[in-house]
Short mmCIF file of C-alpha atoms in Angstrom, two decimals:
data_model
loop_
_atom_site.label_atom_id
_atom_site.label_comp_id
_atom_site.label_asym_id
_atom_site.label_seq_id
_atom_site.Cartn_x
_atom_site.Cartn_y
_atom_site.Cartn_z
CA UNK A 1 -17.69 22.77 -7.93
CA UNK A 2 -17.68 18.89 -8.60
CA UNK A 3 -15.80 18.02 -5.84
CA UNK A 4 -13.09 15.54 -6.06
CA UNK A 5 -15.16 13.40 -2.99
CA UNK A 6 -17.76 14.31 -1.34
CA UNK A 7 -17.42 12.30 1.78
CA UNK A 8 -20.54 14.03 3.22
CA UNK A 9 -22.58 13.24 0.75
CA UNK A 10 -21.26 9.40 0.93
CA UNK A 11 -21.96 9.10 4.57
CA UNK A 12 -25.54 10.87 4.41
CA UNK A 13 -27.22 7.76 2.56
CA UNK A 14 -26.21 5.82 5.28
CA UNK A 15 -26.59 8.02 7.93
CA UNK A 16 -29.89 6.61 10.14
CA UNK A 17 -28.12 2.82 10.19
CA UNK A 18 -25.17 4.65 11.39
CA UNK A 19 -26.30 6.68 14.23
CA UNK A 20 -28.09 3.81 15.36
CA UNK A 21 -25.10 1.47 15.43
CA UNK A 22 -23.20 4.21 17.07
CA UNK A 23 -26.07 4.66 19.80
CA UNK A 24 -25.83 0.58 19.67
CA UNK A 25 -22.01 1.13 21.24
CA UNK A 26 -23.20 4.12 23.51
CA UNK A 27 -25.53 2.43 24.83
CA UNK A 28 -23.36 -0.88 25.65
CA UNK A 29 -20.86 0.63 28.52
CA UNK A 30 -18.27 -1.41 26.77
CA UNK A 31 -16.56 1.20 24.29
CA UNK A 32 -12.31 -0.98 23.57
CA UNK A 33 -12.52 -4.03 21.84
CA UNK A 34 -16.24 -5.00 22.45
CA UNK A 35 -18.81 -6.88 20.31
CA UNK A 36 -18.61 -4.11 17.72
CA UNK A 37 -14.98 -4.70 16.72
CA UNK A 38 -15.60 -8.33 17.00
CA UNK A 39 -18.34 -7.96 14.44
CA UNK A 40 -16.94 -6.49 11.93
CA UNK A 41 -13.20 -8.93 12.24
CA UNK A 42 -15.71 -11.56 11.47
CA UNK A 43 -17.40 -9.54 8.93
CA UNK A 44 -14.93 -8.46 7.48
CA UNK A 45 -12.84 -12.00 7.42
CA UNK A 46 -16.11 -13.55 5.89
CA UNK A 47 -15.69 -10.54 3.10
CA UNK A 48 -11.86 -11.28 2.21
CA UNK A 49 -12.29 -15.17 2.84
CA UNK A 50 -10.04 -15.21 5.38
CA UNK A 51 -9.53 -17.12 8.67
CA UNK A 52 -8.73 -13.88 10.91
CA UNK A 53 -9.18 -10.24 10.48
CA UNK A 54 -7.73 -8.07 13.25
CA UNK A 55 -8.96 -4.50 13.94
CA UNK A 56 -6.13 -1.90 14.05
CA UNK A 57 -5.92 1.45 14.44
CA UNK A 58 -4.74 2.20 11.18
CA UNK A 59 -3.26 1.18 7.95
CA UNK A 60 0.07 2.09 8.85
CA UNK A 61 0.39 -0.13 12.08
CA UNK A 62 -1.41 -2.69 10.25
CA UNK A 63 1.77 -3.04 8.42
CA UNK A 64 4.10 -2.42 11.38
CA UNK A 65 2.38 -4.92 12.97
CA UNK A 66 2.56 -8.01 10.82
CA UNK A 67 5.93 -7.12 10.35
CA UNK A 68 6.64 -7.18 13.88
CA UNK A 69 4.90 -10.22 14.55
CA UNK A 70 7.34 -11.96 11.96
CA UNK A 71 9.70 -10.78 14.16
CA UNK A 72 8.39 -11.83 16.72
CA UNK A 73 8.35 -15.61 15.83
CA UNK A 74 11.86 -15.34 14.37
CA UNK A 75 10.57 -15.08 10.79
CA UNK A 76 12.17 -11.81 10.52
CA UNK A 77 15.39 -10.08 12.04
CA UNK A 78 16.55 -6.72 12.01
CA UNK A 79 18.40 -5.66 8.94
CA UNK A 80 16.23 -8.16 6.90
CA UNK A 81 15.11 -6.74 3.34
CA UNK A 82 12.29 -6.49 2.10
CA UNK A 83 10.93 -5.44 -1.60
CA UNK A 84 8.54 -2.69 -1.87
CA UNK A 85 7.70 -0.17 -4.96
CA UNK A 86 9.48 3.15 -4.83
CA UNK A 87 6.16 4.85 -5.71
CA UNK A 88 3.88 3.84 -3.20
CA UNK A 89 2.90 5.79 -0.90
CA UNK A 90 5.42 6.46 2.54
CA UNK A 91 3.33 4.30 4.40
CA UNK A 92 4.56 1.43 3.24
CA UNK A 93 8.19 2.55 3.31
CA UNK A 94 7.46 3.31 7.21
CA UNK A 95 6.37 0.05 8.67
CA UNK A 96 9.33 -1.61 7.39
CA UNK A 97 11.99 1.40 8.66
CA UNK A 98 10.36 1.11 12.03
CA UNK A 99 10.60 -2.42 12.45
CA UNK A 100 14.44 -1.78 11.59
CA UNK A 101 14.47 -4.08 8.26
CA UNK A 102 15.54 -2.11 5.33
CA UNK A 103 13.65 -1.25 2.35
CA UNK A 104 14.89 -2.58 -1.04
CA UNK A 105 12.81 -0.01 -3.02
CA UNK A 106 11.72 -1.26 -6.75
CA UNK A 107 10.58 0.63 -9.76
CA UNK A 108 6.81 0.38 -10.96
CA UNK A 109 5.80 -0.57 -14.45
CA UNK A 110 4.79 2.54 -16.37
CA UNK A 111 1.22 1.65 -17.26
CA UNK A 112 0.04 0.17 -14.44
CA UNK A 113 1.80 2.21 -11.52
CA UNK A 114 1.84 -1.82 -9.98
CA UNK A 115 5.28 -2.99 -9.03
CA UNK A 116 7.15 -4.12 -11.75
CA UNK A 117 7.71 -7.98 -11.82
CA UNK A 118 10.08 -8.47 -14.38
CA UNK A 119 12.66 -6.57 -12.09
CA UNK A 120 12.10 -8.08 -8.45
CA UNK A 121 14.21 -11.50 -9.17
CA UNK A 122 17.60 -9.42 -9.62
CA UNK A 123 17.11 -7.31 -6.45
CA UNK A 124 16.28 -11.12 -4.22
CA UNK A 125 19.36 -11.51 -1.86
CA UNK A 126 20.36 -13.59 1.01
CA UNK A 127 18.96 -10.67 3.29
CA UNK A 128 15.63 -10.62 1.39
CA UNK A 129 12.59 -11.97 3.29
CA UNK A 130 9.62 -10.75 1.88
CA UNK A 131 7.88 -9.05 -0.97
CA UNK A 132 5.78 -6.28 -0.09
CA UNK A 133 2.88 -5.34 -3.08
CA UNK A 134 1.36 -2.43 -2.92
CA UNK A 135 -2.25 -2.77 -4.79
CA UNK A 136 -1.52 0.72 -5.48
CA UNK A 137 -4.55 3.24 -6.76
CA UNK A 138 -7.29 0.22 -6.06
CA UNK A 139 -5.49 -1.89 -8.94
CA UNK A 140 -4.34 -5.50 -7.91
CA UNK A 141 -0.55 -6.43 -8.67
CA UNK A 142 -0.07 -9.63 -10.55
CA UNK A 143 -0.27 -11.65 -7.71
CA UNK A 144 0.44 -15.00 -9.46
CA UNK A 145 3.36 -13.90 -10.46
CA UNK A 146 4.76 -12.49 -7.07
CA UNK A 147 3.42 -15.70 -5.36
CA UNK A 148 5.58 -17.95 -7.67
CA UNK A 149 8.56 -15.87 -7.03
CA UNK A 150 8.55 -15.81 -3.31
CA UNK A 151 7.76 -19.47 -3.04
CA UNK A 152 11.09 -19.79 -5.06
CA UNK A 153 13.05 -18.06 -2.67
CA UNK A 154 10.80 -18.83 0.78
CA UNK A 155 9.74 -15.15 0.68
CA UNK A 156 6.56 -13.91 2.53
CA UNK A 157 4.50 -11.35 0.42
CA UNK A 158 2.78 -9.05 2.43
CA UNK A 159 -0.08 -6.71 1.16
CA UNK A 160 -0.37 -3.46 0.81
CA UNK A 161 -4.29 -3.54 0.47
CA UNK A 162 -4.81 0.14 1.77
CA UNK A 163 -6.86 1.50 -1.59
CA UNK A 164 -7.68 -1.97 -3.30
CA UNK A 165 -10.98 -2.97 -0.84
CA UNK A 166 -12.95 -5.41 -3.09
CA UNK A 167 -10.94 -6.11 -5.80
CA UNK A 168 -10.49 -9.57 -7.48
CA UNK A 169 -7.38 -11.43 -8.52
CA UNK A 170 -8.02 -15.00 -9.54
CA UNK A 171 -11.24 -15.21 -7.59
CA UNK A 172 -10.38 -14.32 -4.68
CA UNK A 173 -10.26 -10.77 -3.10
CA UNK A 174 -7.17 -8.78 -1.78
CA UNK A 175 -6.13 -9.59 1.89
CA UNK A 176 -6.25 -13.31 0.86
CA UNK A 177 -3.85 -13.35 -1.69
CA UNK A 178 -0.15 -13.23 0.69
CA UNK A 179 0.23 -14.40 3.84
CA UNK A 180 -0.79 -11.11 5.30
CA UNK A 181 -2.18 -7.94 4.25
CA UNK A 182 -2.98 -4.74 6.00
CA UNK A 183 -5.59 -2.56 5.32
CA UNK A 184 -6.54 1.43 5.88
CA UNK A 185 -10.24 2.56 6.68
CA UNK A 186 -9.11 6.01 6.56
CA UNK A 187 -12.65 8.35 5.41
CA UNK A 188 -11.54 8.43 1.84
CA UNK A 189 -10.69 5.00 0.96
CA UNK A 190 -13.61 2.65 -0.60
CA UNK A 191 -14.80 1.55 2.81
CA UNK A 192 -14.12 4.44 5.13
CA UNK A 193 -14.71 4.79 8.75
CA UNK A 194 -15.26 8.45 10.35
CA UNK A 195 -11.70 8.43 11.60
CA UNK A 196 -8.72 6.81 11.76
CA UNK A 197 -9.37 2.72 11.45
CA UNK A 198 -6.75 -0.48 10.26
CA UNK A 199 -7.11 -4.42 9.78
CA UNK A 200 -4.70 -6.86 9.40
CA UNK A 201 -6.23 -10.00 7.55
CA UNK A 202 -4.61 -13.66 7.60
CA UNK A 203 -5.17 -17.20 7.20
CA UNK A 204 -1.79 -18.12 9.37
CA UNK A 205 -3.25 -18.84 12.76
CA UNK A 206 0.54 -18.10 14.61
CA UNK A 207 0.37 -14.84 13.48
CA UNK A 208 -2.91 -13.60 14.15
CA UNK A 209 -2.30 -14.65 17.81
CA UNK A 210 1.04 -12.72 18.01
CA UNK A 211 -0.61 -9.85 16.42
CA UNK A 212 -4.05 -9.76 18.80
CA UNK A 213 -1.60 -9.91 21.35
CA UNK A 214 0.94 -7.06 20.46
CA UNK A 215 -2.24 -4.61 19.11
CA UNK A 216 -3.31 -4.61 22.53
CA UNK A 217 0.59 -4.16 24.66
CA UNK A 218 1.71 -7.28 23.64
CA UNK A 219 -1.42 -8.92 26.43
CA UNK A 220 -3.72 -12.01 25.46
CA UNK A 221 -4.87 -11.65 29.01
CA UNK A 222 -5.54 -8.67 30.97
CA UNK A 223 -1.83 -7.57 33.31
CA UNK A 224 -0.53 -10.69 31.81
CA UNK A 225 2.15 -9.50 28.71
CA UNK A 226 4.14 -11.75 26.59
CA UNK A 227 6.02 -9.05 24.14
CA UNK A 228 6.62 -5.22 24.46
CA UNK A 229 3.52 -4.52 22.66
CA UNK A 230 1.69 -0.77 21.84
CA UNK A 231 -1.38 0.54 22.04
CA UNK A 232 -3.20 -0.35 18.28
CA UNK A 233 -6.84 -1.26 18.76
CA UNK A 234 -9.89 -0.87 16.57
CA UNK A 235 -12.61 1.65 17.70
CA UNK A 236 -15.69 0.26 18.81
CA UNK A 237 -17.58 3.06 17.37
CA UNK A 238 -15.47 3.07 14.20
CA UNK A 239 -15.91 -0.85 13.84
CA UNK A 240 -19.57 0.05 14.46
CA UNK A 241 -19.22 2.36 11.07
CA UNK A 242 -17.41 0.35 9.30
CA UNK A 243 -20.05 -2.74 10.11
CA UNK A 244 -22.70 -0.53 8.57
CA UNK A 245 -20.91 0.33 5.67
CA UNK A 246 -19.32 -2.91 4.49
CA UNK A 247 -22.72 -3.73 2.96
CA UNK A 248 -22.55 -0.96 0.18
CA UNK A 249 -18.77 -1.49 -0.58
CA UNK A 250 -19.50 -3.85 -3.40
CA UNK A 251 -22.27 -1.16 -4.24
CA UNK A 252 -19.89 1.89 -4.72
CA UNK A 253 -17.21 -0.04 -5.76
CA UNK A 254 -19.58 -0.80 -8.59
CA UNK A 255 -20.12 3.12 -9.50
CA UNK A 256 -16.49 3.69 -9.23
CA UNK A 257 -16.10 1.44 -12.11
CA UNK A 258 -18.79 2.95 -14.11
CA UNK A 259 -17.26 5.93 -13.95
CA UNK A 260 -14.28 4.72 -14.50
CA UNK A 261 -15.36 2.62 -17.36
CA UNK A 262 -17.02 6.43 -19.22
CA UNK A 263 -13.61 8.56 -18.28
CA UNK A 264 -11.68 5.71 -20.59
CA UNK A 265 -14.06 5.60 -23.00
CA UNK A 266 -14.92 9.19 -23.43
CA UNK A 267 -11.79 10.79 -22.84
CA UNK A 268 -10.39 11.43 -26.12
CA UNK A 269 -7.64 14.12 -25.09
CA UNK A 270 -4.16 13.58 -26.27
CA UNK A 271 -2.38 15.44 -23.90
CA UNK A 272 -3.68 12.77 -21.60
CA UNK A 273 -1.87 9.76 -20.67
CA UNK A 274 -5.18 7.34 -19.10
CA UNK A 275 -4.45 4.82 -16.53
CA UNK A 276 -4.20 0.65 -17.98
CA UNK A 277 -6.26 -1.95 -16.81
CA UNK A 278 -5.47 -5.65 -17.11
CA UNK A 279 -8.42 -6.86 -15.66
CA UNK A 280 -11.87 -5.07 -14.86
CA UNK A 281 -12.14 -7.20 -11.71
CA UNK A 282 -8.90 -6.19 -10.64
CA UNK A 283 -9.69 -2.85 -10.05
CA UNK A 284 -11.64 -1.08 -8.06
CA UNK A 285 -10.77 2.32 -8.33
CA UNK A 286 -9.52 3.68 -5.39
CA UNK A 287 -8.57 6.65 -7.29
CA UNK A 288 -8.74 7.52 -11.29
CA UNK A 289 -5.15 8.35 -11.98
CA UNK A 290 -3.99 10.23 -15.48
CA UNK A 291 -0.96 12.02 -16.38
CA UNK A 292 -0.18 15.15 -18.12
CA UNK A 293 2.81 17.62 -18.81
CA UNK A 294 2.91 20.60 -17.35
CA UNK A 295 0.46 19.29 -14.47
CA UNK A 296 -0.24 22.48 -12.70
CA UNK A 297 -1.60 24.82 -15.29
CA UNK A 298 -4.09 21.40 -15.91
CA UNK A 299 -4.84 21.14 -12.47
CA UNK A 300 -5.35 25.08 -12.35
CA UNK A 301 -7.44 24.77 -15.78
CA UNK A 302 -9.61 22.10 -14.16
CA UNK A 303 -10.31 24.61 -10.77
CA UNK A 304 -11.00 27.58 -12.77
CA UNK A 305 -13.96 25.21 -14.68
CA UNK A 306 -15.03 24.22 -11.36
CA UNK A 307 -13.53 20.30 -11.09
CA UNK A 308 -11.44 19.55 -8.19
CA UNK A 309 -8.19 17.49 -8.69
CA UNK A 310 -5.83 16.38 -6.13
CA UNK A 311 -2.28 15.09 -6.42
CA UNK A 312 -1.57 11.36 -5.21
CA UNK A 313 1.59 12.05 -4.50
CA UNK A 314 3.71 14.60 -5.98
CA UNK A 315 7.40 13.52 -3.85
CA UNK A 316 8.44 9.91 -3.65
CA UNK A 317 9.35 8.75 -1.24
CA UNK A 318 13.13 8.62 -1.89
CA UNK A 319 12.93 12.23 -2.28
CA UNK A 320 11.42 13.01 1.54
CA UNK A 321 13.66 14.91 3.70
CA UNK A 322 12.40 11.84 6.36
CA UNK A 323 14.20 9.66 3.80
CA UNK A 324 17.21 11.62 3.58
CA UNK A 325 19.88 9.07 2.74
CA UNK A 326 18.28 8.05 -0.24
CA UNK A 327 17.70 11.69 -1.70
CA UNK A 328 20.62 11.02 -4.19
CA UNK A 329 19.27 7.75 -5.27
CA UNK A 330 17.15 8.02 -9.23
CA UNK A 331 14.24 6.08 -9.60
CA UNK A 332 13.56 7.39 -12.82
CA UNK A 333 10.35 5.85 -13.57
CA UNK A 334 9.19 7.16 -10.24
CA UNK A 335 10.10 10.09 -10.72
CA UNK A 336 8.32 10.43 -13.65
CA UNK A 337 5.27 9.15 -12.53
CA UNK A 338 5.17 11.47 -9.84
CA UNK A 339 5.90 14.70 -11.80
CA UNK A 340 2.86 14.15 -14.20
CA UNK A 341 0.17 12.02 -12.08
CA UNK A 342 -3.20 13.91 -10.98
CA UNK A 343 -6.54 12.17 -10.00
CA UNK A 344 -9.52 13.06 -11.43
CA UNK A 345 -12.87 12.96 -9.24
CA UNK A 346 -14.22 9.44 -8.99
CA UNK A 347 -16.89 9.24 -5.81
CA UNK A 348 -19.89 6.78 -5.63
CA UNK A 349 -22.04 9.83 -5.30
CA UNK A 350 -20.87 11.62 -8.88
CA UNK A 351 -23.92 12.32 -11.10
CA UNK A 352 -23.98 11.32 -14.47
CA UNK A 353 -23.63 15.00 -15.29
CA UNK A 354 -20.90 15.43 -12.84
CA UNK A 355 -19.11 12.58 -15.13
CA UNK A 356 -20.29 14.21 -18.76
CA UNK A 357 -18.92 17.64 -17.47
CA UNK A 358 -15.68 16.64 -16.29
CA UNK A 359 -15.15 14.54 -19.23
CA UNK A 360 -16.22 17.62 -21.52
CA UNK A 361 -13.37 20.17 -20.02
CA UNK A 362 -10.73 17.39 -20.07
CA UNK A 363 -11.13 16.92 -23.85
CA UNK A 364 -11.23 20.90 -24.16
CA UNK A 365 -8.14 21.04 -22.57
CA UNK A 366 -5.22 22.19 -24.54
CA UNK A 367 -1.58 23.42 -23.71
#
């Protein structure tokens, strides 16, 4: 079976430099926000030229954070609105809802899955305060384009960066393109931890402070608390991880693209709608996304030749049962998009052969 990511696999080339860092932390004492974390915010900052990265527990509070810390400095209020694709994934739909700002949900543009920016102007109110890209798949938004329309209407554009680690959009990387982004360093993303792991990145020094402060119950200084803050730090043995791993990102980000770069090439099936890029730097594929009718007897046909597929994701999020209000609502591009999509395997560890084979039974395919 070529599996659809062979995280094992991934982590065994780097496995001595990691149990060393992680006997590193072991052996410190000092196991919640210790030189570990610290190391990789700087790391990681240096990475995303950036002022501040701030380890999180996860992608999701990464955005509920910066959100909150907007909030927090009377940037945001409650019932705000804020612009975010109806096709992303409910992550992003979450840290907005729990911040109690409403979602003003957006459809994609059909090629590129990437919110579409022809249609955010019309949806800008007096309520709007920020626009909130999601770099969805590993594929930056058009960033120039969002970052002229919310200095137009004093918006703040917040990143989703969750699958997009490493990719380019006017030479510079995600995380420094808004005034925030948050990122996930959940085990299958391009830089993965071996658990749960977040980072909000910045260049505004205000919020960076408000957000060290709240990640850790809203305390600069130990018993001392200036907001109502949660529990949201960075693993010190997860930071050690990711410190380890940061140094191949560029590495398998590179072999994603190669394979990548065959799969739209080679496949010639068409039954098979392949993914767009608009520019090669500008993607760094997260995840190799086609679509195709009648999706599960493909996905079944690609199992019974031994190729594992996964869906990414087959209900919007207007059509959760957690989003039950909206379940009338018809994003019909959405929609769409979410009937037909299925990812094909891309992992830094596929062999050639892996790549030949799957592209092979694709083209074979037929209804």
């Amino acid at each position: 079976m070529i599996k659809f990511l062979d995280l094992k696999k991934i982590n065994a080339q780097y496995s001595s430099e990691i149990e060393h860092a992680i006997r590193d932390v072991i052996d410190s004492g000092w196991y919640i926000l210790g030189e570990s974390v610290t190391k990789f915010e700087q790391n990681f900052a240096k990475y995303c030229g950036v002022k501040h990265c701030l380890g999180v527990a996860n992608g999701l509070d990464a955005l509920i954070l910066i959100i909150r810390a907007y909030k927090e400095l009377g940037v945001f209020e409650e019932g705000d609105e804020i612009i975010v694709p109806a096709n992303t994934y409910i992550a992003s739909i979450l840290s907005i809802t729990e911040n109690n700002l409403k979602p003003i949900l957006i459809e994609p543009h059909i090629d590129t899955y990437n919110i579409d920016i022809r249609k955010i102007e019309k949806l800008i109110t007096n309520k709007t305060k920020a626009i909130l890209p999601v770099h969805l798949y590993g594929q930056v938004c058009n960033m120039q384009e969002i970052i002229k329309l919310a200095k137009k209407y004093n918006l703040k554009v917040i990143e989703d960066a969750a699958q997009s680690h490493g990719a380019i959009c006017a030479n510079k990387k995600v995380g420094n393109l808004g005034d925030a982004a948050g990122f996930s360093f959940y085990p299958g993303k391009n830089l993965g931890a071996m658990g749960d792991a977040g980072a909000v990145t910045t260049n505004d020094n205000q919020l960076a402070e408000v957000i060290k402060s709240i990640r850790n119950y809203g305390s600069e200084k130990k018993y001392k608390n200036e907001y109502q803050g949660l529990n949201s730090r960075l693993d010190e043995i997860q930071a050690a991880i990711l410190n380890v791993k940061l140094k191949y990102l560029d590495n398998e980000n590179r072999r994603r693209v190669e394979i990548a770069e065959n799969y739209l090439k080679e496949i010639k099936n068409s039954n098979i709608k392949l993914p767009m890029v608009s520019n090669k730097q500008g993607h760094v594929w997260h995840l190799f996304v086609i679509r195709v009718n009648k999706r599960n007897e493909f996905q079944e046909y690609m199992t019974q030749n031994e190729i594992q597929t996964l869906i990414h994701y087959p209900i919007p999020p207007h059509k959760q049962q957690a989003y039950k209000e909206w379940n009338n609502l018809c994003f019909p591009i959405t929609e769409e998009i979410h009937n037909e999509v299925i990812s094909l395997p891309i992992s830094p560890v596929m062999t050639n052969e892996d790549v030949e084979k799957t592209i092979l039974v694709i083209n074979n395919y037929h209804f």
